[in-house]
Every structure is written in structure tokens, then in C-alpha cells.
PDB file of C-alpha atoms in Angstrom:
ATOM      1  CA  MET A   1     -28.602 -37.811 -52.795  1.00  0.00           C
ATOM      2  CA  ASP A   2     -31.831 -35.818 -53.181  1.00  0.00           C
ATOM      3  CA  LYS A   3     -32.113 -33.140 -50.478  1.00  0.00           C
ATOM      4  CA  LYS A   4     -35.710 -34.065 -49.655  1.00  0.00           C
ATOM      5  CA  ILE A   5     -34.676 -37.661 -49.000  1.00  0.00           C
ATOM      6  CA  THR A   6     -31.782 -36.679 -46.738  1.00  0.00           C
ATOM      7  CA  GLU A   7     -34.089 -34.358 -44.782  1.00  0.00           C
ATOM      8  CA  ARG A   8     -36.852 -36.927 -44.356  1.00  0.00           C
ATOM      9  CA  TRP A   9     -35.009 -40.184 -43.734  1.00  0.00           C
ATOM     10  CA  PRO A  10     -34.174 -39.465 -40.043  1.00  0.00           C
ATOM     11  CA  ILE A  11     -37.879 -38.933 -39.280  1.00  0.00           C
ATOM     12  CA  ALA A  12     -38.759 -42.034 -41.311  1.00  0.00           C
ATOM     13  CA  THR A  13     -36.148 -44.003 -39.383  1.00  0.00           C
ATOM     14  CA  LEU A  14     -37.637 -42.924 -36.050  1.00  0.00           C
ATOM     15  CA  TYR A  15     -41.081 -43.930 -37.294  1.00  0.00           C
ATOM     16  CA  ILE A  16     -39.903 -47.352 -38.461  1.00  0.00           C
ATOM     17  CA  LEU A  17     -38.000 -48.079 -35.252  1.00  0.00           C
ATOM     18  CA  SER A  18     -40.808 -46.942 -32.947  1.00  0.00           C
ATOM     19  CA  THR A  19     -43.435 -48.836 -34.953  1.00  0.00           C
ATOM     20  CA  PHE A  20     -41.312 -51.975 -34.832  1.00  0.00           C
ATOM     21  CA  PHE A  21     -41.064 -51.546 -31.052  1.00  0.00           C
ATOM     22  CA  PHE A  22     -44.850 -51.210 -30.722  1.00  0.00           C
ATOM     23  CA  LEU A  23     -45.436 -54.301 -32.857  1.00  0.00           C
ATOM     24  CA  LEU A  24     -42.857 -56.316 -30.908  1.00  0.00           C
ATOM     25  CA  GLN A  25     -44.313 -55.124 -27.613  1.00  0.00           C
ATOM     26  CA  HIS A  26     -47.758 -56.303 -28.677  1.00  0.00           C
ATOM     27  CA  LYS A  27     -46.306 -59.665 -29.680  1.00  0.00           C
ATOM     28  CA  LEU A  28     -44.446 -60.222 -26.404  1.00  0.00           C
ATOM     29  CA  ALA A  29     -46.758 -58.669 -23.800  1.00  0.00           C
ATOM     30  CA  LEU A  30     -50.510 -58.447 -24.339  1.00  0.00           C
ATOM     31  CA  SER A  31     -52.244 -56.365 -21.655  1.00  0.00           C
ATOM     32  CA  TRP A  32     -55.735 -57.005 -20.321  1.00  0.00           C
ATOM     33  CA  ASP A  33     -56.969 -53.614 -21.516  1.00  0.00           C
ATOM     34  CA  PHE A  34     -55.954 -54.310 -25.108  1.00  0.00           C
ATOM     35  CA  SER A  35     -57.548 -57.755 -24.862  1.00  0.00           C
ATOM     36  CA  ALA A  36     -60.743 -56.174 -23.524  1.00  0.00           C
ATOM     37  CA  TYR A  37     -60.899 -53.803 -26.507  1.00  0.00           C
ATOM     38  CA  VAL A  38     -60.532 -56.814 -28.812  1.00  0.00           C
ATOM     39  CA  LEU A  39     -63.346 -58.592 -26.941  1.00  0.00           C
ATOM     40  CA  ASN A  40     -65.544 -55.503 -27.234  1.00  0.00           C
ATOM     41  CA  ALA A  41     -64.775 -55.417 -30.973  1.00  0.00           C
ATOM     42  CA  ARG A  42     -65.814 -59.065 -31.327  1.00  0.00           C
ATOM     43  CA  TYR A  43     -69.020 -58.297 -29.429  1.00  0.00           C
ATOM     44  CA  LEU A  44     -69.880 -55.330 -31.651  1.00  0.00           C
ATOM     45  CA  PHE A  45     -68.967 -56.938 -34.988  1.00  0.00           C
ATOM     46  CA  TYR A  46     -68.838 -60.715 -34.645  1.00  0.00           C
ATOM     47  CA  ASN A  47     -71.506 -61.697 -32.089  1.00  0.00           C
ATOM     48  CA  GLY A  48     -69.047 -61.962 -29.221  1.00  0.00           C
ATOM     49  CA  THR A  49     -70.331 -62.813 -25.741  1.00  0.00           C
ATOM     50  CA  TYR A  50     -68.212 -60.511 -23.537  1.00  0.00           C
ATOM     51  CA  PHE A  51     -68.562 -56.727 -23.395  1.00  0.00           C
ATOM     52  CA  GLU A  52     -67.298 -54.060 -20.987  1.00  0.00           C
ATOM     53  CA  VAL A  53     -69.752 -51.206 -21.291  1.00  0.00           C
ATOM     54  CA  TYR A  54     -67.565 -48.604 -19.583  1.00  0.00           C
ATOM     55  CA  ARG A  55     -64.920 -48.667 -22.328  1.00  0.00           C
ATOM     56  CA  ALA A  56     -65.027 -45.969 -25.013  1.00  0.00           C
ATOM     57  CA  PRO A  57     -65.903 -47.384 -28.460  1.00  0.00           C
ATOM     58  CA  LEU A  58     -63.447 -46.017 -31.034  1.00  0.00           C
ATOM     59  CA  ALA A  59     -60.612 -48.506 -30.468  1.00  0.00           C
ATOM     60  CA  PRO A  60     -63.023 -51.501 -30.589  1.00  0.00           C
ATOM     61  CA  ILE A  61     -64.635 -50.112 -33.765  1.00  0.00           C
ATOM     62  CA  ILE A  62     -61.272 -49.804 -35.522  1.00  0.00           C
ATOM     63  CA  LEU A  63     -60.214 -53.217 -34.234  1.00  0.00           C
ATOM     64  CA  GLY A  64     -63.528 -54.659 -35.372  1.00  0.00           C
ATOM     65  CA  ILE A  65     -62.836 -53.527 -38.930  1.00  0.00           C
ATOM     66  CA  PHE A  66     -59.331 -55.006 -38.872  1.00  0.00           C
ATOM     67  CA  LEU A  67     -60.287 -58.268 -37.164  1.00  0.00           C
ATOM     68  CA  ILE A  68     -61.613 -59.510 -40.479  1.00  0.00           C
ATOM     69  CA  PHE A  69     -57.940 -60.483 -40.898  1.00  0.00           C
ATOM     70  CA  GLY A  70     -57.956 -62.393 -37.610  1.00  0.00           C
ATOM     71  CA  LYS A  71     -55.118 -61.915 -35.127  1.00  0.00           C
ATOM     72  CA  PHE A  72     -53.175 -59.981 -37.773  1.00  0.00           C
ATOM     73  CA  GLY A  73     -55.810 -57.262 -37.477  1.00  0.00           C
ATOM     74  CA  GLU A  74     -54.448 -56.302 -34.049  1.00  0.00           C
ATOM     75  CA  TYR A  75     -51.063 -55.546 -35.623  1.00  0.00           C
ATOM     76  CA  LEU A  76     -52.763 -53.473 -38.317  1.00  0.00           C
ATOM     77  CA  PHE A  77     -54.351 -51.451 -35.522  1.00  0.00           C
ATOM     78  CA  VAL A  78     -50.930 -50.856 -33.946  1.00  0.00           C
ATOM     79  CA  LEU A  79     -49.513 -49.836 -37.332  1.00  0.00           C
ATOM     80  CA  LEU A  80     -52.411 -47.454 -37.967  1.00  0.00           C
ATOM     81  CA  VAL A  81     -52.064 -45.701 -34.606  1.00  0.00           C
ATOM     82  CA  SER A  82     -48.292 -45.306 -34.938  1.00  0.00           C
ATOM     83  CA  THR A  83     -48.790 -43.816 -38.404  1.00  0.00           C
ATOM     84  CA  LEU A  84     -51.564 -41.498 -37.205  1.00  0.00           C
ATOM     85  CA  PHE A  85     -49.286 -40.252 -34.420  1.00  0.00           C
ATOM     86  CA  LEU A  86     -46.571 -39.383 -36.948  1.00  0.00           C
ATOM     87  CA  ILE A  87     -49.096 -37.575 -39.155  1.00  0.00           C
ATOM     88  CA  ALA A  88     -50.400 -35.590 -36.173  1.00  0.00           C
ATOM     89  CA  ILE A  89     -46.876 -34.577 -35.143  1.00  0.00           C
ATOM     90  CA  LEU A  90     -46.033 -33.511 -38.702  1.00  0.00           C
ATOM     91  CA  LYS A  91     -49.190 -31.391 -38.966  1.00  0.00           C
ATOM     92  CA  LEU A  92     -48.543 -29.706 -35.629  1.00  0.00           C
ATOM     93  CA  SER A  93     -44.901 -29.119 -36.574  1.00  0.00           C
ATOM     94  CA  LYS A  94     -45.957 -27.236 -39.718  1.00  0.00           C
ATOM     95  CA  LEU A  95     -47.723 -24.728 -37.486  1.00  0.00           C
ATOM     96  CA  ILE A  96     -44.887 -24.424 -34.989  1.00  0.00           C
ATOM     97  CA  PHE A  97     -41.711 -24.446 -37.074  1.00  0.00           C
ATOM     98  CA  LYS A  98     -41.451 -21.906 -39.859  1.00  0.00           C
ATOM     99  CA  LYS A  99     -37.696 -22.351 -40.435  1.00  0.00           C
ATOM    100  CA  ASN A 100     -35.556 -25.509 -40.518  1.00  0.00           C
ATOM    101  CA  TYR A 101     -38.798 -27.492 -40.488  1.00  0.00           C
ATOM    102  CA  HIS A 102     -37.313 -30.965 -40.949  1.00  0.00           C
ATOM    103  CA  PHE A 103     -34.627 -30.520 -38.292  1.00  0.00           C
ATOM    104  CA  TYR A 104     -36.951 -29.169 -35.596  1.00  0.00           C
ATOM    105  CA  THR A 105     -39.669 -31.674 -36.504  1.00  0.00           C
ATOM    106  CA  LEU A 106     -37.135 -34.468 -36.041  1.00  0.00           C
ATOM    107  CA  ILE A 107     -36.273 -33.164 -32.564  1.00  0.00           C
ATOM    108  CA  PHE A 108     -39.956 -32.708 -31.655  1.00  0.00           C
ATOM    109  CA  TYR A 109     -40.846 -36.212 -32.872  1.00  0.00           C
ATOM    110  CA  PHE A 110     -37.849 -37.643 -30.990  1.00  0.00           C
ATOM    111  CA  PHE A 111     -38.926 -35.958 -27.744  1.00  0.00           C
ATOM    112  CA  SER A 112     -42.508 -37.109 -28.372  1.00  0.00           C
ATOM    113  CA  LEU A 113     -41.264 -40.704 -28.468  1.00  0.00           C
ATOM    114  CA  SER A 114     -39.854 -40.644 -24.945  1.00  0.00           C
ATOM    115  CA  PRO A 115     -39.306 -43.937 -23.097  1.00  0.00           C
ATOM    116  CA  PHE A 116     -42.577 -43.340 -21.229  1.00  0.00           C
ATOM    117  CA  VAL A 117     -44.483 -42.907 -24.511  1.00  0.00           C
ATOM    118  CA  LEU A 118     -42.891 -45.966 -26.061  1.00  0.00           C
ATOM    119  CA  VAL A 119     -43.780 -48.165 -23.098  1.00  0.00           C
ATOM    120  CA  ASN A 120     -47.319 -46.856 -22.578  1.00  0.00           C
ATOM    121  CA  GLY A 121     -48.389 -45.595 -25.998  1.00  0.00           C
ATOM    122  CA  LEU A 122     -49.930 -48.806 -27.318  1.00  0.00           C
ATOM    123  CA  ASP A 123     -49.533 -51.286 -24.491  1.00  0.00           C
ATOM    124  CA  GLN A 124     -53.093 -50.699 -23.237  1.00  0.00           C
ATOM    125  CA  GLY A 125     -54.486 -49.841 -26.665  1.00  0.00           C
ATOM    126  CA  THR A 126     -55.801 -46.260 -26.554  1.00  0.00           C
ATOM    127  CA  GLU A 127     -53.265 -43.796 -25.120  1.00  0.00           C
ATOM    128  CA  MET A 128     -51.455 -42.940 -28.364  1.00  0.00           C
ATOM    129  CA  LEU A 129     -54.656 -43.063 -30.413  1.00  0.00           C
ATOM    130  CA  GLY A 130     -56.345 -40.551 -28.117  1.00  0.00           C
ATOM    131  CA  LEU A 131     -53.315 -38.266 -28.041  1.00  0.00           C
ATOM    132  CA  SER A 132     -53.024 -38.319 -31.854  1.00  0.00           C
ATOM    133  CA  LEU A 133     -56.634 -37.218 -32.221  1.00  0.00           C
ATOM    134  CA  LEU A 134     -56.165 -34.547 -29.563  1.00  0.00           C
ATOM    135  CA  ILE A 135     -53.176 -33.177 -31.491  1.00  0.00           C
ATOM    136  CA  LEU A 136     -55.285 -33.031 -34.666  1.00  0.00           C
ATOM    137  CA  PHE A 137     -57.908 -31.161 -32.625  1.00  0.00           C
ATOM    138  CA  PHE A 138     -55.260 -28.643 -31.574  1.00  0.00           C
ATOM    139  CA  VAL A 139     -54.001 -28.294 -35.159  1.00  0.00           C
ATOM    140  CA  ALA A 140     -57.500 -27.548 -36.456  1.00  0.00           C
ATOM    141  CA  THR A 141     -58.125 -25.114 -33.574  1.00  0.00           C
ATOM    142  CA  LEU A 142     -54.873 -23.243 -34.158  1.00  0.00           C
ATOM    143  CA  SER A 143     -55.634 -23.099 -37.896  1.00  0.00           C
ATOM    144  CA  SER A 144     -59.114 -21.660 -37.204  1.00  0.00           C
ATOM    145  CA  LYS A 145     -60.698 -24.692 -38.870  1.00  0.00           C
ATOM    146  CA  ILE A 146     -63.589 -26.859 -37.748  1.00  0.00           C
ATOM    147  CA  SER A 147     -62.178 -28.998 -34.952  1.00  0.00           C
ATOM    148  CA  GLY A 148     -65.133 -30.454 -33.036  1.00  0.00           C
ATOM    149  CA  GLN A 149     -65.025 -33.784 -34.872  1.00  0.00           C
ATOM    150  CA  TYR A 150     -61.441 -34.457 -33.750  1.00  0.00           C
ATOM    151  CA  LEU A 151     -62.288 -33.755 -30.122  1.00  0.00           C
ATOM    152  CA  GLY A 152     -65.326 -36.004 -30.485  1.00  0.00           C
ATOM    153  CA  LEU A 153     -63.171 -38.849 -31.782  1.00  0.00           C
ATOM    154  CA  ALA A 154     -60.662 -38.288 -28.975  1.00  0.00           C
ATOM    155  CA  ILE A 155     -63.495 -38.496 -26.429  1.00  0.00           C
ATOM    156  CA  LEU A 156     -64.714 -41.704 -28.082  1.00  0.00           C
ATOM    157  CA  THR A 157     -61.203 -43.053 -27.498  1.00  0.00           C
ATOM    158  CA  ARG A 158     -60.830 -41.974 -23.860  1.00  0.00           C
ATOM    159  CA  TYR A 159     -63.657 -40.271 -21.990  1.00  0.00           C
ATOM    160  CA  ASN A 160     -61.310 -38.142 -19.887  1.00  0.00           C
ATOM    161  CA  TYR A 161     -60.697 -35.997 -22.991  1.00  0.00           C
ATOM    162  CA  LEU A 162     -64.011 -34.342 -22.170  1.00  0.00           C
ATOM    163  CA  ILE A 163     -61.938 -31.964 -20.027  1.00  0.00           C
ATOM    164  CA  PHE A 164     -60.646 -30.336 -23.227  1.00  0.00           C
ATOM    165  CA  THR A 165     -64.108 -29.174 -24.313  1.00  0.00           C
ATOM    166  CA  PRO A 166     -63.454 -25.561 -23.110  1.00  0.00           C
ATOM    167  CA  ILE A 167     -60.778 -25.237 -25.816  1.00  0.00           C
ATOM    168  CA  LEU A 168     -63.647 -25.107 -28.324  1.00  0.00           C
ATOM    169  CA  PHE A 169     -64.147 -21.536 -27.084  1.00  0.00           C
ATOM    170  CA  PHE A 170     -60.588 -20.679 -28.128  1.00  0.00           C
ATOM    171  CA  ASN A 171     -61.974 -19.393 -31.422  1.00  0.00           C
ATOM    172  CA  LYS A 172     -63.255 -15.824 -31.275  1.00  0.00           C
ATOM    173  CA  ASP A 173     -65.783 -16.412 -34.059  1.00  0.00           C
ATOM    174  CA  TYR A 174     -69.013 -17.485 -32.346  1.00  0.00           C
ATOM    175  CA  LYS A 175     -70.245 -19.094 -35.580  1.00  0.00           C
ATOM    176  CA  LYS A 176     -67.240 -21.429 -35.605  1.00  0.00           C
ATOM    177  CA  ILE A 177     -67.786 -22.177 -31.924  1.00  0.00           C
ATOM    178  CA  ILE A 178     -71.354 -23.239 -32.704  1.00  0.00           C
ATOM    179  CA  LYS A 179     -70.152 -25.308 -35.685  1.00  0.00           C
ATOM    180  CA  ASN A 180     -67.495 -26.974 -33.549  1.00  0.00           C
ATOM    181  CA  PHE A 181     -70.048 -27.977 -30.929  1.00  0.00           C
ATOM    182  CA  PHE A 182     -72.301 -29.231 -33.704  1.00  0.00           C
ATOM    183  CA  TYR A 183     -69.557 -31.411 -35.174  1.00  0.00           C
ATOM    184  CA  LEU A 184     -68.651 -32.610 -31.678  1.00  0.00           C
ATOM    185  CA  THR A 185     -72.279 -33.565 -31.054  1.00  0.00           C
ATOM    186  CA  ILE A 186     -72.816 -35.421 -34.327  1.00  0.00           C
ATOM    187  CA  THR A 187     -69.546 -37.314 -33.771  1.00  0.00           C
ATOM    188  CA  LEU A 188     -70.691 -38.475 -30.332  1.00  0.00           C
ATOM    189  CA  PHE A 189     -74.342 -39.007 -31.282  1.00  0.00           C
ATOM    190  CA  PRO A 190     -74.166 -42.527 -32.830  1.00  0.00           C
ATOM    191  CA  TRP A 191     -72.513 -43.932 -29.703  1.00  0.00           C
ATOM    192  CA  LEU A 192     -74.912 -42.114 -27.390  1.00  0.00           C
ATOM    193  CA  LEU A 193     -77.841 -43.415 -29.447  1.00  0.00           C
ATOM    194  CA  TYR A 194     -76.443 -46.949 -29.219  1.00  0.00           C
ATOM    195  CA  ASN A 195     -76.344 -46.559 -25.423  1.00  0.00           C
ATOM    196  CA  ARG A 196     -79.928 -45.303 -25.426  1.00  0.00           C
ATOM    197  CA  ILE A 197     -81.165 -48.247 -27.491  1.00  0.00           C
ATOM    198  CA  LYS A 198     -79.228 -50.872 -25.554  1.00  0.00           C
ATOM    199  CA  SER A 199     -79.665 -49.623 -21.990  1.00  0.00           C
ATOM    200  CA  GLY A 200     -82.295 -46.893 -22.002  1.00  0.00           C
ATOM    201  CA  ASN A 201     -79.765 -44.200 -21.058  1.00  0.00           C
ATOM    202  CA  TRP A 202     -77.825 -42.001 -23.472  1.00  0.00           C
ATOM    203  CA  PHE A 203     -74.774 -41.854 -21.181  1.00  0.00           C
ATOM    204  CA  THR A 204     -74.565 -45.393 -19.786  1.00  0.00           C
ATOM    205  CA  SER A 205     -70.980 -45.999 -20.928  1.00  0.00           C
ATOM    206  CA  ILE A 206     -69.670 -42.619 -19.750  1.00  0.00           C
ATOM    207  CA  ILE A 207     -71.463 -42.874 -16.387  1.00  0.00           C
ATOM    208  CA  ASP A 208     -70.249 -46.434 -15.877  1.00  0.00           C
ATOM    209  CA  SER A 209     -66.684 -45.363 -16.642  1.00  0.00           C
ATOM    210  CA  TYR A 210     -66.885 -42.516 -14.127  1.00  0.00           C
ATOM    211  CA  ALA A 211     -68.442 -44.788 -11.512  1.00  0.00           C
ATOM    212  CA  LEU A 212     -65.780 -47.478 -11.854  1.00  0.00           C
ATOM    213  CA  ASN A 213     -62.778 -45.159 -12.086  1.00  0.00           C
ATOM    214  CA  VAL A 214     -63.772 -42.341  -9.730  1.00  0.00           C
ATOM    215  CA  HIS A 215     -67.022 -42.585  -7.769  1.00  0.00           C
ATOM    216  CA  PHE A 216     -66.660 -46.098  -6.362  1.00  0.00           C
ATOM    217  CA  ARG A 217     -62.911 -45.814  -5.848  1.00  0.00           C
ATOM    218  CA  GLY A 218     -63.059 -43.074  -3.252  1.00  0.00           C
ATOM    219  CA  TYR A 219     -61.752 -45.467  -0.618  1.00  0.00           C
ATOM    220  CA  LEU A 220     -58.636 -46.047  -2.764  1.00  0.00           C
ATOM    221  CA  ILE A 221     -57.482 -42.423  -2.845  1.00  0.00           C
ATOM    222  CA  GLU A 222     -53.719 -42.276  -3.272  1.00  0.00           C
ATOM    223  CA  PRO A 223     -51.474 -39.263  -2.705  1.00  0.00           C
ATOM    224  CA  VAL A 224     -49.708 -37.598  -5.612  1.00  0.00           C
ATOM    225  CA  LYS A 225     -45.991 -38.346  -5.647  1.00  0.00           C
ATOM    226  CA  ILE A 226     -43.142 -36.514  -7.349  1.00  0.00           C
ATOM    227  CA  SER A 227     -42.077 -39.849  -8.820  1.00  0.00           C
ATOM    228  CA  HIS A 228     -45.278 -39.925 -10.906  1.00  0.00           C
ATOM    229  CA  PHE A 229     -44.101 -36.867 -12.813  1.00  0.00           C
ATOM    230  CA  TYR A 230     -40.405 -37.689 -12.786  1.00  0.00           C
ATOM    231  CA  ASN A 231     -40.971 -41.005 -14.535  1.00  0.00           C
ATOM    232  CA  ILE A 232     -42.872 -39.394 -17.395  1.00  0.00           C
ATOM    233  CA  VAL A 233     -40.486 -36.463 -17.844  1.00  0.00           C
ATOM    234  CA  SER A 234     -37.360 -38.571 -17.262  1.00  0.00           C
ATOM    235  CA  TRP A 235     -34.192 -37.050 -18.770  1.00  0.00           C
ATOM    236  CA  LEU A 236     -36.184 -34.317 -20.505  1.00  0.00           C
ATOM    237  CA  TRP A 237     -36.452 -32.280 -17.264  1.00  0.00           C
ATOM    238  CA  PRO A 238     -33.816 -29.610 -18.060  1.00  0.00           C
ATOM    239  CA  PHE A 239     -35.065 -29.099 -21.631  1.00  0.00           C
ATOM    240  CA  MET A 240     -38.682 -28.883 -20.486  1.00  0.00           C
ATOM    241  CA  VAL A 241     -37.931 -26.356 -17.715  1.00  0.00           C
ATOM    242  CA  ILE A 242     -35.974 -24.096 -20.071  1.00  0.00           C
ATOM    243  CA  GLY A 243     -38.702 -24.274 -22.713  1.00  0.00           C
ATOM    244  CA  LEU A 244     -41.465 -23.605 -20.189  1.00  0.00           C
ATOM    245  CA  ILE A 245     -39.664 -20.588 -18.739  1.00  0.00           C
ATOM    246  CA  TYR A 246     -39.077 -19.215 -22.230  1.00  0.00           C
ATOM    247  CA  SER A 247     -42.735 -19.707 -23.173  1.00  0.00           C
ATOM    248  CA  ILE A 248     -43.966 -17.926 -20.037  1.00  0.00           C
ATOM    249  CA  TYR A 249     -41.499 -15.089 -20.704  1.00  0.00           C
ATOM    250  CA  LYS A 250     -42.712 -14.832 -24.306  1.00  0.00           C
ATOM    251  CA  ILE A 251     -46.357 -14.663 -23.223  1.00  0.00           C
ATOM    252  CA  SER A 252     -45.664 -12.040 -20.550  1.00  0.00           C
ATOM    253  CA  LYS A 253     -43.575  -9.933 -22.931  1.00  0.00           C
ATOM    254  CA  THR A 254     -45.941  -9.894 -25.921  1.00  0.00           C
ATOM    255  CA  LYS A 255     -49.176 -10.024 -23.882  1.00  0.00           C
ATOM    256  CA  SER A 256     -50.930 -11.295 -26.982  1.00  0.00           C
ATOM    257  CA  ILE A 257     -53.153 -14.378 -27.122  1.00  0.00           C
ATOM    258  CA  SER A 258     -53.063 -14.545 -30.927  1.00  0.00           C
ATOM    259  CA  LYS A 259     -49.241 -14.597 -30.991  1.00  0.00           C
ATOM    260  CA  ASN A 260     -48.974 -17.230 -28.274  1.00  0.00           C
ATOM    261  CA  LYS A 261     -51.825 -19.608 -29.051  1.00  0.00           C
ATOM    262  CA  ILE A 262     -49.678 -22.726 -29.134  1.00  0.00           C
ATOM    263  CA  GLU A 263     -47.917 -21.850 -25.856  1.00  0.00           C
ATOM    264  CA  ILE A 264     -51.236 -21.134 -24.132  1.00  0.00           C
ATOM    265  CA  ILE A 265     -52.804 -24.371 -25.387  1.00  0.00           C
ATOM    266  CA  MET A 266     -49.812 -26.410 -24.229  1.00  0.00           C
ATOM    267  CA  ILE A 267     -49.821 -24.824 -20.769  1.00  0.00           C
ATOM    268  CA  LEU A 268     -53.587 -25.292 -20.529  1.00  0.00           C
ATOM    269  CA  THR A 269     -53.209 -28.929 -21.615  1.00  0.00           C
ATOM    270  CA  ALA A 270     -50.656 -29.567 -18.881  1.00  0.00           C
ATOM    271  CA  LEU A 271     -52.869 -27.925 -16.247  1.00  0.00           C
ATOM    272  CA  LEU A 272     -55.969 -29.874 -17.302  1.00  0.00           C
ATOM    273  CA  VAL A 273     -54.124 -33.211 -17.314  1.00  0.00           C
ATOM    274  CA  ILE A 274     -52.580 -32.543 -13.902  1.00  0.00           C
ATOM    275  CA  TYR A 275     -55.965 -31.473 -12.494  1.00  0.00           C
ATOM    276  CA  ASP A 276     -57.560 -34.650 -13.858  1.00  0.00           C
ATOM    277  CA  PHE A 277     -54.765 -36.706 -12.306  1.00  0.00           C
ATOM    278  CA  PHE A 278     -55.129 -35.014  -8.907  1.00  0.00           C
ATOM    279  CA  THR A 279     -58.888 -35.678  -8.827  1.00  0.00           C
ATOM    280  CA  THR A 280     -58.623 -39.349  -9.821  1.00  0.00           C
ATOM    281  CA  PRO A 281     -58.471 -41.694  -6.790  1.00  0.00           C
ATOM    282  CA  LEU A 282     -55.942 -44.160  -8.225  1.00  0.00           C
ATOM    283  CA  LYS A 283     -52.731 -42.402  -9.271  1.00  0.00           C
ATOM    284  CA  ILE A 284     -51.569 -44.538 -12.184  1.00  0.00           C
ATOM    285  CA  GLU A 285     -48.719 -42.936 -14.144  1.00  0.00           C
ATOM    286  CA  ARG A 286     -50.333 -43.929 -17.433  1.00  0.00           C
ATOM    287  CA  TYR A 287     -53.125 -41.415 -16.674  1.00  0.00           C
ATOM    288  CA  LEU A 288     -50.541 -38.673 -17.261  1.00  0.00           C
ATOM    289  CA  PHE A 289     -49.841 -39.866 -20.804  1.00  0.00           C
ATOM    290  CA  THR A 290     -51.262 -36.737 -22.478  1.00  0.00           C
ATOM    291  CA  LEU A 291     -48.745 -34.683 -20.490  1.00  0.00           C
ATOM    292  CA  SER A 292     -46.090 -36.095 -22.823  1.00  0.00           C
ATOM    293  CA  LEU A 293     -47.203 -33.633 -25.533  1.00  0.00           C
ATOM    294  CA  PRO A 294     -46.539 -30.358 -23.654  1.00  0.00           C
ATOM    295  CA  ILE A 295     -43.354 -31.903 -22.230  1.00  0.00           C
ATOM    296  CA  ALA A 296     -42.099 -32.631 -25.758  1.00  0.00           C
ATOM    297  CA  TYR A 297     -43.149 -29.159 -26.948  1.00  0.00           C
ATOM    298  CA  PHE A 298     -41.507 -27.218 -24.137  1.00  0.00           C
TER     299      PHE A 298
END
């Protein structure tokens, strides 16, 4: 058998099995959030009558394109996101693994498809899509390429990805920093303009999202529990701890940002996600979804 086929089929098998799970999950259990994104898509594209302004627009836009095929369009959306996630993992793996690429990529992809990710990745509609775009943002950043557009798309998927804006300064070249902010701005601009035309305020959707999820939920503040983190890490705890300790040791030994960019970004990602979780009144485990990436890496 061709060596390339034998190296790639385990990854392809994981992709097929996980995608089948996502499709079956959508068939058997349709969440309100996913339904709301479909309703927003019908409003934007097909003169629908129901619209939730606080929801970010990218998922409804993609769904709107696919809904030309009716209900089948929802399954095309699921297929697209699962495929995009695989592509993002493969691109990130090329930067991380210089030797035994296929083997280590298989392990990384396997860890990235933890039980928590499988259950929450596409159930609500946007978690895996947002994470895939964030990974592509990291890949472009680590490759010293223009990355602002990927962050912009991630933000248009889930507004809480705004917390990753400081990573745009990760590039030492100020010209690229300016370009990245420019690409971020032009990616966000059409949606902001739509808000301005429809409501008179550029940030209506973002403000409404913050109001509903944070500002007006102050009376619902819940304490952070260890179980929130245990459920997402699950059986990966020992592997994650060993990897994290090794990464910290590597950073402290080399004392070089350029040689430890990926480790620094992963640690920063974990800290930003945890901070966001701590400052959100309702402690819903799904809000920690992005933490699955540094967990899988470490």
C-alpha cells in the first residue's frame, strides 16, 4: 500500500467518524441556539420574521447560503465546519511538528476531538467554527502573515473572541501590525455598517450581546467550580500537566520569545479564556470551549 495512504488514513478515519457524530447529533438533538442561527439566516436571506440581534452574524450568513437546499443546508453547514476544523488542525500541525508529522498530527487531532469537543463543538452551532478560525489566526500570526481577517471572522462568529485582539501585537513589524488591524477592521465593517443602517448604532449587536450575557446578569453570578475545568479536560489531565510543565521549562530555559511563540500563544490563550470565564456571571462549561485547544496542545 502507498506510504502516503497508510500515513493519512488514520486522520481521515477520525475525520469521518467525528463528522458522522456531528451530523447524527444534529439529527437527533437540535438545540435552541442552532435553531436561532437558522432563524437569523432566514431573516437575513429569505424575509424571515424572527431575528435575535445579539447573535454574531457569520454562522447565519453561512447557513443562509446553504439554506437554498432547505433543511439539508444545515447538514452542509455541519460538514463545512468539521472540515474547516480538520484543515485548521493540519495547518497548525505543520508549524508545530517538524518530524513524524503524520503521527503527531494524528495524536494532536485525536486530543482535539475530546468528548467535550464532540458534545459541544456543533451542538449550539458556533463553538467549533469560532475555534477553527481562531486557529487559522494563530497559524497566520506564527507564520508572520497577515492574520487580521481570521480574527475578524472569529469575532463575527463569537464576540468573546475580541479578547484575542492583543495577539495582533505579537508581530514585531509595526507595518504588519497596522495591516492586521486594517484587515480586522474591513472584515468587521460590513456587519457594523449593517447595524448602523438598521438601528442607528454601529455596535448594536455587540452591545446587546454584552448586555444580555454580562451586564444584566449580574444578579446571577455563579462561583467557579473545579468541576467546570475537570469536565473539559477529562482524562487528558496527566498529559496536559506534563506538557504544560515541559513548555514552561522550555520557555524559562531558552528565554526566547521567537523560539517559544507557539507555547506563549497557547498559555496566553488559556489565560484569556479563563479570565473571560471568571468575569462572566453564568458559568456555563461551554464557555470554556476554546480552552480545548491549549489542552490538546499541551
